[in-house]
CSV table of C-alpha atoms and ligand atoms in Angstrom, one decimal:
chain,number,residue,atom,x,y,z
A,1,MET,CA,0.0,0.0,0.0
A,2,LYS,CA,1.2,3.5,-0.8
A,3,VAL,CA,-0.6,6.4,1.0
A,4,SER,CA,-0.7,10.0,-0.1
A,5,VAL,CA,-1.4,12.4,2.7
A,6,ILE,CA,-2.7,15.7,1.4
A,7,LEU,CA,-2.6,18.8,3.6
A,8,GLY,CA,-2.2,22.6,3.3
A,9,THR,CA,-3.2,24.6,6.4
A,10,ARG,CA,-2.3,24.9,10.1
A,11,PRO,CA,-5.2,22.7,11.4
A,12,GLU,CA,-4.6,20.0,8.8
A,13,ILE,CA,-0.9,19.7,9.7
A,14,ILE,CA,-1.8,19.4,13.4
A,15,LYS,CA,-4.7,17.0,13.0
A,16,LEU,CA,-3.0,14.8,10.5
A,17,SER,CA,0.2,14.6,12.6
A,18,PRO,CA,-1.0,11.6,14.5
A,19,VAL,CA,-1.9,9.7,11.3
A,20,ILE,CA,1.5,10.6,9.7
A,21,LEU,CA,3.5,9.6,12.7
A,22,GLU,CA,1.5,6.3,12.9
A,23,LEU,CA,2.2,5.6,9.1
A,24,GLU,CA,5.9,6.3,9.9
A,25,ARG,CA,5.9,4.1,13.0
A,26,SER,CA,4.3,1.2,11.0
A,27,GLY,CA,6.9,1.4,8.3
A,28,LEU,CA,4.3,2.0,5.6
A,29,GLU,CA,5.0,3.6,2.3
A,30,TYR,CA,3.6,7.1,2.2
A,31,PHE,CA,4.3,10.7,1.2
A,32,ILE,CA,3.0,14.1,2.1
A,33,LEU,CA,1.6,16.4,-0.6
A,34,HIS,CA,1.4,20.0,0.6
A,35,SER,CA,-0.8,22.4,-1.3
A,36,GLY,CA,1.0,25.5,0.0
A,37,GLN,CA,-2.3,27.1,1.1
A,38,HIS,CA,-0.6,28.2,4.3
A,39,TYR,CA,3.0,29.2,3.7
A,40,SER,CA,4.0,31.8,6.4
A,41,TYR,CA,6.6,30.2,8.8
A,42,ASN,CA,4.3,30.5,11.8
A,43,MET,CA,1.3,29.0,10.0
A,44,ASP,CA,3.2,26.1,8.4
A,45,ARG,CA,6.9,25.1,8.9
A,46,VAL,CA,6.9,25.6,12.6
A,47,PHE,CA,4.3,22.8,13.0
A,48,PHE,CA,6.3,20.4,10.9
A,49,LYS,CA,9.4,21.0,13.1
A,50,GLN,CA,7.6,21.0,16.4
A,51,LEU,CA,5.5,17.9,15.7
A,52,GLY,CA,8.5,16.0,14.2
A,53,LEU,CA,6.9,15.5,10.8
A,54,PRO,CA,8.9,14.5,7.7
A,55,GLU,CA,9.2,17.0,4.9
A,56,ALA,CA,6.5,17.1,2.3
A,57,ARG,CA,7.7,15.3,-0.9
A,58,TYR,CA,5.8,18.0,-2.9
A,59,ASN,CA,4.8,21.5,-2.2
A,60,LEU,CA,2.5,23.1,-4.8
A,61,ASP,CA,3.1,26.6,-3.5
A,62,VAL,CA,-0.5,27.6,-4.4
A,63,ASN,CA,-0.5,30.4,-1.7
A,64,SER,CA,-3.5,32.7,-1.3
A,65,GLY,CA,-6.2,33.8,-3.7
A,66,SER,CA,-9.9,33.7,-4.3
A,67,HIS,CA,-11.6,30.4,-3.7
A,68,GLY,CA,-11.8,29.5,-7.3
A,69,LEU,CA,-8.3,30.4,-8.1
A,70,GLN,CA,-6.8,28.7,-5.1
A,71,THR,CA,-8.9,25.5,-5.5
A,72,GLY,CA,-8.3,25.4,-9.2
A,73,ARG,CA,-4.6,25.7,-8.9
A,74,MET,CA,-4.6,22.9,-6.4
A,75,LEU,CA,-6.7,20.6,-8.6
A,76,ILE,CA,-4.2,21.0,-11.4
A,77,GLY,CA,-1.1,20.5,-9.2
A,78,ILE,CA,-2.6,17.6,-7.2
A,79,GLU,CA,-3.7,15.7,-10.2
A,80,LYS,CA,-0.2,15.8,-11.7
A,81,VAL,CA,1.4,14.4,-8.6
A,82,LEU,CA,-1.2,11.7,-8.1
A,83,LYS,CA,-0.9,10.6,-11.8
A,84,LYS,CA,2.9,10.3,-11.3
A,85,GLU,CA,2.9,8.6,-7.9
A,86,LEU,CA,-0.2,6.4,-8.3
A,87,PRO,CA,-1.0,6.0,-4.6
A,88,ASP,CA,-3.4,3.3,-3.5
A,89,VAL,CA,-5.2,5.7,-1.2
A,90,VAL,CA,-5.4,9.4,-0.5
A,91,ILE,CA,-6.0,10.9,2.9
A,92,VAL,CA,-7.5,14.4,3.5
A,93,GLN,CA,-8.6,16.1,6.7
A,94,GLY,CA,-11.3,18.6,7.6
A,95,ASP,CA,-13.0,21.3,5.5
A,96,THR,CA,-10.5,23.6,3.8
A,97,ASN,CA,-10.0,24.3,0.1
A,98,THR,CA,-7.0,21.9,0.2
A,99,THR,CA,-9.3,19.1,1.6
A,100,LEU,CA,-11.8,19.7,-1.3
A,101,ALA,CA,-9.1,19.8,-4.0
A,102,GLY,CA,-7.4,16.7,-2.6
A,103,ALA,CA,-10.5,14.6,-2.4
A,104,LEU,CA,-11.9,15.8,-5.8
A,105,SER,CA,-8.6,15.2,-7.6
A,106,ALA,CA,-8.3,11.7,-6.1
A,107,VAL,CA,-11.8,10.4,-6.8
A,108,LYS,CA,-11.7,11.7,-10.4
A,109,LEU,CA,-8.6,9.5,-10.8
A,110,GLN,CA,-10.6,6.7,-9.1
A,111,ILE,CA,-8.1,6.6,-6.2
A,112,PRO,CA,-9.9,5.6,-3.0
A,113,THR,CA,-10.1,8.5,-0.6
A,114,GLY,CA,-10.3,8.7,3.2
A,115,HIS,CA,-11.8,11.8,4.9
A,116,VAL,CA,-10.5,12.4,8.4
A,117,GLU,CA,-13.0,14.3,10.6
A,118,ALA,CA,-16.0,13.4,8.4
A,119,GLY,CA,-19.7,14.1,9.2
A,120,LEU,CA,-19.4,17.6,10.8
A,121,ARG,CA,-22.2,20.0,9.9
A,122,SER,CA,-22.9,23.6,10.8
A,123,TYR,CA,-25.9,23.7,8.4
A,124,ASP,CA,-24.7,27.2,7.5
A,125,ARG,CA,-24.2,27.2,3.8
A,126,SER,CA,-22.7,30.7,3.9
A,127,MET,CA,-19.5,29.2,5.3
A,128,PRO,CA,-17.0,28.0,2.7
A,129,GLU,CA,-16.0,25.2,5.1
A,130,GLU,CA,-19.6,23.8,5.2
A,131,ILE,CA,-19.6,23.5,1.4
A,132,ASN,CA,-16.2,21.8,1.4
A,133,ARG,CA,-17.0,19.3,4.1
A,134,ARG,CA,-20.3,18.2,2.5
A,135,LEU,CA,-18.7,17.7,-0.9
A,136,VAL,CA,-15.8,15.8,0.5
A,137,ASP,CA,-17.9,13.5,2.6
A,138,HIS,CA,-20.1,12.7,-0.4
A,139,CYS,CA,-17.2,11.9,-2.7
A,140,SER,CA,-15.0,10.0,-0.3
A,141,ASP,CA,-14.8,6.2,0.0
A,142,MET,CA,-13.8,6.0,3.7
A,143,LEU,CA,-15.3,8.4,6.2
A,144,PHE,CA,-13.4,8.6,9.5
A,145,ALA,CA,-16.1,10.2,11.8
A,146,PRO,CA,-14.8,11.6,15.1
A,147,THR,CA,-18.0,10.8,17.1
A,148,GLU,CA,-21.1,8.7,16.9
A,149,LYS,CA,-23.1,11.9,16.3
A,150,ALA,CA,-21.0,12.6,13.1
A,151,ARG,CA,-21.7,9.0,12.0
A,152,GLN,CA,-25.5,9.5,12.5
A,153,ILE,CA,-25.3,12.7,10.3
A,154,LEU,CA,-23.6,10.8,7.5
A,155,LEU,CA,-26.1,7.9,7.7
A,156,GLY,CA,-28.9,10.5,7.7
A,157,GLU,CA,-27.5,11.9,4.4
A,158,GLY,CA,-27.7,8.4,2.8
A,159,ILE,CA,-24.1,7.5,3.0
A,160,PRO,CA,-23.7,3.7,3.2
A,161,GLU,CA,-22.9,2.3,6.6
A,162,ASP,CA,-19.9,0.3,5.5
A,163,ARG,CA,-18.0,3.5,4.4
A,164,ILE,CA,-18.2,5.0,7.9
A,165,TYR,CA,-15.8,4.4,10.8
A,166,VAL,CA,-16.0,6.1,14.2
A,167,THR,CA,-12.4,6.7,15.2
A,168,GLY,CA,-12.4,9.6,17.6
A,169,ASN,CA,-10.9,13.0,16.6
A,170,THR,CA,-7.1,13.0,15.9
A,171,ILE,CA,-6.9,16.3,17.8
A,172,VAL,CA,-7.1,14.3,21.0
A,173,ASP,CA,-4.1,12.3,20.0
A,174,ALA,CA,-2.1,15.4,19.1
A,175,LEU,CA,-3.0,17.2,22.3
A,176,TYR,CA,-2.2,14.2,24.6
A,177,ARG,CA,1.1,13.7,22.8
A,178,ASN,CA,2.1,17.4,23.2
A,179,LEU,CA,0.6,18.6,26.4
A,180,GLU,CA,3.4,17.5,28.7
A,181,LEU,CA,6.0,19.1,26.4
A,182,ALA,CA,3.9,22.3,26.4
A,183,GLU,CA,3.6,22.3,30.2
A,184,ASN,CA,7.4,22.2,30.5
A,185,ARG,CA,7.5,25.6,28.9
A,186,ARG,CA,7.2,28.9,30.6
A,187,GLU,CA,8.8,31.5,28.5
A,188,ILE,CA,5.6,32.6,26.8
A,189,MET,CA,3.8,33.0,30.1
A,190,ASP,CA,6.7,35.0,31.5
A,191,ARG,CA,7.1,37.1,28.4
A,192,LEU,CA,3.4,38.1,28.4
A,193,GLY,CA,3.4,38.4,32.2
A,194,LEU,CA,0.6,35.9,32.6
A,195,LYS,CA,-0.5,33.9,35.7
A,196,LYS,CA,-2.4,30.6,35.5
A,197,ARG,CA,-6.2,31.1,35.3
A,198,ARG,CA,-5.7,34.9,35.4
A,199,PHE,CA,-6.0,35.6,31.7
A,200,LEU,CA,-8.3,35.0,28.7
A,201,LEU,CA,-7.3,33.6,25.3
A,202,VAL,CA,-8.9,34.7,22.1
A,203,THR,CA,-8.7,33.6,18.4
A,204,VAL,CA,-10.9,35.1,15.6
A,205,HIS,CA,-10.2,34.3,11.9
A,206,ARG,CA,-13.3,33.0,10.2
A,207,GLN,CA,-14.1,34.6,6.8
A,208,GLU,CA,-17.7,35.4,7.8
A,209,ASN,CA,-16.4,37.2,11.0
A,210,VAL,CA,-13.3,39.1,9.9
A,211,ASP,CA,-14.1,39.9,6.3
A,212,ASN,CA,-17.2,41.8,7.3
A,213,LYS,CA,-16.2,45.2,8.9
A,214,LYS,CA,-19.3,45.6,11.0
A,215,ARG,CA,-19.2,42.0,12.3
A,216,PHE,CA,-15.4,42.1,13.1
A,217,SER,CA,-15.7,45.4,14.9
A,218,GLY,CA,-18.7,44.1,16.9
A,219,ILE,CA,-16.6,41.2,18.1
A,220,LEU,CA,-13.7,43.4,19.0
A,221,ARG,CA,-16.1,45.7,20.8
A,222,GLY,CA,-17.5,42.7,22.7
A,223,LEU,CA,-14.0,41.6,23.7
A,224,ALA,CA,-13.1,45.2,24.9
A,225,LEU,CA,-16.3,45.1,27.1
A,226,VAL,CA,-15.2,41.7,28.5
A,227,TYR,CA,-11.9,43.3,29.5
A,228,GLU,CA,-13.7,46.3,31.1
A,229,ARG,CA,-16.0,44.1,33.0
A,230,PHE,CA,-13.8,41.3,34.3
A,231,GLY,CA,-10.3,42.9,34.1
A,232,TYR,CA,-8.4,39.8,33.0
A,233,PRO,CA,-5.7,40.4,30.4
A,234,ILE,CA,-6.9,39.1,27.0
A,235,ILE,CA,-4.3,37.5,24.6
A,236,TYR,CA,-5.2,37.4,20.9
A,237,PRO,CA,-2.7,35.6,18.6
A,238,VAL,CA,-3.8,37.2,15.3
A,239,HIS,CA,-4.3,34.9,12.3
A,240,PRO,CA,-3.0,36.5,9.1
A,241,ARG,CA,-6.4,36.9,7.5
A,242,ALA,CA,-7.6,38.8,10.6
A,243,ALA,CA,-4.4,40.9,10.7
A,244,LYS,CA,-5.0,41.9,7.0
A,245,ARG,CA,-8.6,42.9,7.6
A,246,MET,CA,-7.7,44.8,10.8
A,247,ARG,CA,-5.3,46.9,8.7
A,248,GLU,CA,-7.7,47.3,5.8
A,249,PHE,CA,-10.7,48.3,8.0
A,250,ASN,CA,-8.5,50.4,10.2
A,251,LEU,CA,-9.7,48.7,13.3
A,252,LYS,CA,-8.0,49.6,16.6
A,253,PRO,CA,-8.8,46.9,19.1
A,254,GLU,CA,-9.0,48.1,22.7
A,255,GLY,CA,-8.3,46.0,25.8
A,256,LEU,CA,-6.6,43.2,23.9
A,257,ILE,CA,-2.9,42.1,23.8
A,258,LEU,CA,-2.3,41.3,20.1
A,259,ILE,CA,0.5,38.9,19.3
A,260,ASP,CA,1.6,36.9,16.2
A,261,PRO,CA,0.2,33.4,15.8
A,262,LEU,CA,1.9,31.0,18.2
A,263,ASP,CA,3.6,27.6,17.7
A,264,TYR,CA,1.6,24.6,18.8
A,265,LEU,CA,3.2,24.1,22.2
A,266,ASP,CA,3.0,27.7,23.3
A,267,PHE,CA,-0.6,27.9,22.1
A,268,LEU,CA,-1.5,24.7,24.0
A,269,LEU,CA,0.1,26.1,27.1
A,270,LEU,CA,-1.9,29.3,26.9
A,271,GLU,CA,-5.1,27.3,26.3
A,272,LYS,CA,-4.4,25.0,29.3
A,273,ASN,CA,-3.8,27.9,31.6
A,274,ALA,CA,-6.5,30.3,30.4
A,275,ARG,CA,-9.4,31.1,32.6
A,276,LEU,CA,-11.7,31.3,29.5
A,277,ILE,CA,-11.2,30.9,25.8
A,278,LEU,CA,-13.2,32.9,23.2
A,279,THR,CA,-12.9,31.7,19.7
A,280,ASP,CA,-14.4,31.1,16.3
A,281,SER,CA,-12.0,28.3,15.5
A,282,GLY,CA,-13.2,24.7,15.2
A,283,GLY,CA,-10.0,23.1,16.6
A,284,VAL,CA,-9.9,25.5,19.5
A,285,GLN,CA,-13.5,24.7,20.6
A,286,GLU,CA,-12.4,21.1,20.7
A,287,GLU,CA,-9.1,21.7,22.5
A,288,ALA,CA,-10.8,23.9,25.2
A,289,CYS,CA,-13.3,21.1,25.8
A,290,ILE,CA,-10.6,18.4,26.1
A,291,LEU,CA,-8.5,20.6,28.4
A,292,GLN,CA,-11.5,21.4,30.7
A,293,VAL,CA,-11.3,25.2,29.9
A,294,PRO,CA,-14.7,26.9,29.3
A,295,CYS,CA,-15.2,28.3,25.8
A,296,VAL,CA,-17.3,31.1,24.3
A,297,THR,CA,-17.8,30.6,20.6
A,298,LEU,CA,-18.0,33.8,18.6
A,299,ARG,CA,-20.4,32.3,16.0
A,300,TYR,CA,-24.1,31.7,15.7
A,301,ASN,CA,-23.7,28.0,15.1
A,302,THR,CA,-21.1,25.2,15.5
A,303,GLU,CA,-20.4,21.9,13.8
A,304,ARG,CA,-19.1,20.7,17.2
A,305,PRO,CA,-22.5,20.3,19.0
A,306,GLU,CA,-20.8,17.7,21.3
A,307,THR,CA,-19.2,20.7,23.1
A,308,LEU,CA,-22.6,22.4,23.7
A,309,GLU,CA,-24.1,19.1,25.0
A,310,VAL,CA,-21.3,18.6,27.6
A,311,LYS,CA,-21.6,22.3,28.4
A,312,SER,CA,-18.0,23.2,27.8
A,313,ASN,CA,-19.0,25.7,25.2
A,314,ILE,CA,-21.7,28.3,24.5
A,315,LEU,CA,-22.6,30.2,21.3
A,316,ALA,CA,-22.3,34.0,21.6
A,317,GLY,CA,-22.4,35.1,18.0
A,318,ALA,CA,-20.9,38.5,17.1
A,319,ASP,CA,-23.0,40.9,19.2
A,320,PRO,CA,-21.0,42.8,21.9
A,321,GLU,CA,-23.6,42.5,24.7
A,322,SER,CA,-24.1,38.8,24.0
A,323,ILE,CA,-20.3,38.2,24.1
A,324,VAL,CA,-20.1,39.8,27.6
A,325,GLU,CA,-23.2,37.9,28.8
A,326,LYS,CA,-21.9,34.5,27.6
A,327,ALA,CA,-18.4,35.2,29.0
A,328,GLU,CA,-20.0,35.8,32.4
A,329,ILE,CA,-22.0,32.5,32.2
A,330,MET,CA,-18.9,30.5,31.2
A,331,LEU,CA,-16.7,32.1,33.8
A,332,GLU,CA,-19.0,30.7,36.4
A,333,ARG,CA,-19.4,27.3,34.9
A,334,LYS,CA,-18.0,24.3,36.7
A,335,CYS,CA,-15.4,22.5,34.5
A,336,ASN,CA,-16.0,18.8,35.0
A,337,TRP,CA,-17.4,17.7,31.7
A,338,PRO,CA,-16.5,14.5,29.9
A,339,ASN,CA,-14.3,14.6,26.7
A,340,PRO,CA,-16.6,13.6,23.8
A,341,PHE,CA,-13.8,13.4,21.2
A,342,GLY,CA,-12.2,10.1,21.9
A,343,ASP,CA,-9.3,8.4,23.6
A,344,GLY,CA,-6.3,9.7,21.7
A,345,LYS,CA,-6.0,6.6,19.5
A,346,ALA,CA,-7.7,7.9,16.4
A,347,GLY,CA,-4.5,8.0,14.3
A,348,GLU,CA,-3.8,4.3,15.2
A,349,ARG,CA,-7.3,3.3,14.3
A,350,ILE,CA,-7.2,5.1,11.0
A,351,VAL,CA,-4.0,3.4,9.9
A,352,LYS,CA,-5.2,0.0,11.1
A,353,ILE,CA,-8.3,0.4,8.9
A,354,LEU,CA,-6.1,1.3,5.9
A,355,ILE,CA,-3.9,-1.8,6.5
A,356,GLU,CA,-7.0,-4.0,6.8
A,357,ARG,CA,-8.4,-2.6,3.5
A,358,PHE,CA,-5.2,-2.2,1.4
A,359,GLY,CA,-2.7,-4.6,3.0
A,360,ARG,CA,0.7,-3.4,4.1
B,401,UD1,C1,-8.2,28.5,5.9
B,401,UD1,C2,-9.5,27.7,5.8
B,401,UD1,C3,-10.2,27.7,7.1
B,401,UD1,C4,-9.3,27.3,8.3
B,401,UD1,C5,-8.1,28.2,8.3
B,401,UD1,C6,-7.1,27.7,9.3
B,401,UD1,C7,-10.5,27.5,3.6
B,401,UD1,C8,-11.7,28.0,2.7
B,401,UD1,N1,-10.4,28.1,4.8
B,401,UD1,O1,-8.7,29.9,6.1
B,401,UD1,O2,-11.3,26.7,7.1
B,401,UD1,O3,-10.0,27.5,9.5
B,401,UD1,O4,-7.4,28.1,7.0
B,401,UD1,O5,-6.3,28.6,9.8
B,401,UD1,O6,-9.8,26.7,3.1
B,401,UD1,N2,-2.2,34.2,4.8
B,401,UD1,C9,-0.9,34.5,5.1
B,401,UD1,N3,0.0,33.5,5.4
B,401,UD1,C10,-0.4,32.2,5.2
B,401,UD1,C11,-1.7,31.9,4.9
B,401,UD1,C12,-2.6,32.9,4.7
B,401,UD1,O7,-0.5,35.7,5.2
B,401,UD1,O8,0.4,31.3,5.5
B,401,UD1,C13,-3.2,35.3,4.7
B,401,UD1,C14,-3.3,35.8,3.2
B,401,UD1,O9,-3.5,37.2,3.3
B,401,UD1,C15,-4.6,35.1,2.8
B,401,UD1,C16,-5.4,35.0,4.1
B,401,UD1,O10,-4.5,34.9,5.1
B,401,UD1,O11,-5.3,35.9,1.8
B,401,UD1,C17,-6.4,33.9,4.1
B,401,UD1,O12,-5.8,32.6,3.8
B,401,UD1,P1,-6.6,31.4,3.2
B,401,UD1,O13,-5.8,30.2,3.1
B,401,UD1,O14,-7.4,31.8,2.0
B,401,UD1,O15,-7.8,31.2,4.3
B,401,UD1,P2,-7.7,31.1,5.9
B,401,UD1,O16,-8.5,32.3,6.4
B,401,UD1,O17,-6.4,30.9,6.3
B,402,UDP,N1,-3.2,27.1,16.9
B,402,UDP,C1,-1.8,27.3,17.1
B,402,UDP,N2,-1.4,28.6,17.2
B,402,UDP,C2,-2.2,29.7,17.3
B,402,UDP,C3,-3.6,29.5,17.1
B,402,UDP,C4,-4.0,28.2,16.9
B,402,UDP,O1,-1.0,26.4,17.1
B,402,UDP,O2,-1.7,30.8,17.4
B,402,UDP,C5,-3.6,25.7,16.7
B,402,UDP,C6,-4.7,25.3,17.7
B,402,UDP,O3,-4.1,24.7,18.8
B,402,UDP,C7,-5.5,24.3,16.9
B,402,UDP,C8,-5.4,24.8,15.5
B,402,UDP,O4,-4.3,25.7,15.5
B,402,UDP,O5,-5.0,23.0,17.0
B,402,UDP,C9,-6.6,25.5,15.0
B,402,UDP,O6,-6.4,26.0,13.8
B,402,UDP,P1,-7.3,27.2,13.2
B,402,UDP,O7,-8.0,27.9,14.3
B,402,UDP,O8,-6.4,28.0,12.3
B,402,UDP,O9,-8.3,26.5,12.2
B,402,UDP,P2,-9.8,25.8,12.5
B,402,UDP,O10,-9.6,24.7,13.5
B,402,UDP,O11,-10.7,26.8,12.8
B,402,UDP,O12,-10.0,25.2,11.1
C-alpha cells in the first residue's frame, strides 16, 4: 500500500500529525503532498518542526487567492502528482479548500479517498467550510467520523454504513502527545506576564467574521467590554487573515494584547492555563473542551455540537452585549465535563483500517 497524505493549512498539519506519525511508525510507504495554502513560517513550517513530521515530498506553493483560483490551482497540481505517484489511497482532513481539492482530484482518478473528521455539519451554507466538508464527505470512500453523532449525520444523508468508521478525533491524539511538552515551557507566560487562570485567550479568523467590517468590529467591541467588565488580560494571537482585515478596515482593538500566531506548544500552554477561551476556530473549541477550559464561541452555530451538549462551550455570535453575557456565564461554569472526542488513539485506528483494506 502506498498512501498519499494531502494537507495545506495549520489545522490540517496538526490534526494529520497523529496519522502521519503512525504511518511512519508502522513502516508503511507514504508521502506528504502540501498544497501551499498556508506558507508563512508561523502557519506552516513551525508545525512540521515541532510535531516531528517529515518534509512534504511535494509543495505546490499555491498560496493565497480567491476560492476558485486557489482551489483550481490545487486541482491542477494535485492531479499531476497523483498521476505520477499512483498511490493506493489518498487521505485528506477537515474542511479547507485543500481538503476539497485533494478529495476531488483523487476520486476523479478513481483513487480511494479517506476523509478524516467526516460528518461535521454547521448547516450554514454561507461558510466555505460547510460546502467543502459536505462535498468531501459525499465523494470520499472512507469516512473517519470523530464521534457517533457525526456518523449519524452521515447515515442521515444516505451514506452507506460500510463507508463510515467512528475513530475519535485526531486532535485528542495530538493534544495528549504534546501537552506535557507544552507544560514544561514557561517563556511565553513570563514574556506576556501571565498567571495561571488569570487571563483569557482569544482567536478570531473565520471569513464570515473578519471579512465583514461591522461584524469584526462588533466582536472586537465585545472583547473590549469583556476586558472592562472582568479585568483579565486578553491575549489574541492574530491569524494573518484577521491581521490583514484589521489593517484594511483600520480597526483599533481596545483592551486586547495582540501577538503573532503562536507555535503549537505555546498555544497549548496558553489554552491549558487560560481562565476562559473565546474563539471562532473549530479546533480551538475542541481543545478547550478536552482541556477542561470553558469556551465562548464567537459564532451563531457550531459543527461541534458535542461541546454544547457537555456544556464546555456556548454560542455568543458577534453581538458585543451577548459576548459579555456569555463570557459571564462561562466564567461561572463548573469545569467537569467528559471529553466527547475520543481516547487519543484515532490515528492508530485510521492506519489500522487502511492496512485492513489495502494490506501493508
Ligand atoms: C483557511 C481555511 C479555514 C481554516 C483556516 C485555518 C478555507 C476555505 N479556509 O482559512 O477553514 O479554518 O485556513 O487557519 O480553506 N495568509 C498569510 N499566510 C499564510 C496563509 C494565509 O498571510 O500562510 C493570509 C493571506 O492574506 C490570505 C489570508 O491569510 O489571503 C487567508 O488565507 P486562506 O488560506 O485563503 O484562508 P484562511 O483564512 O487561512
Ligand atoms: N493554533 C496554534 N497557534 C495559534 C492558534 C491556533 O497552534 O496561534 C492551533 C490550535 O491549537 C488548533 C489549530 O491551530 O489545533 C486550530 O487552527 P485554526 O484555528 O487556524 O483552524 P480551524 O480549527 O478553525 O479550522
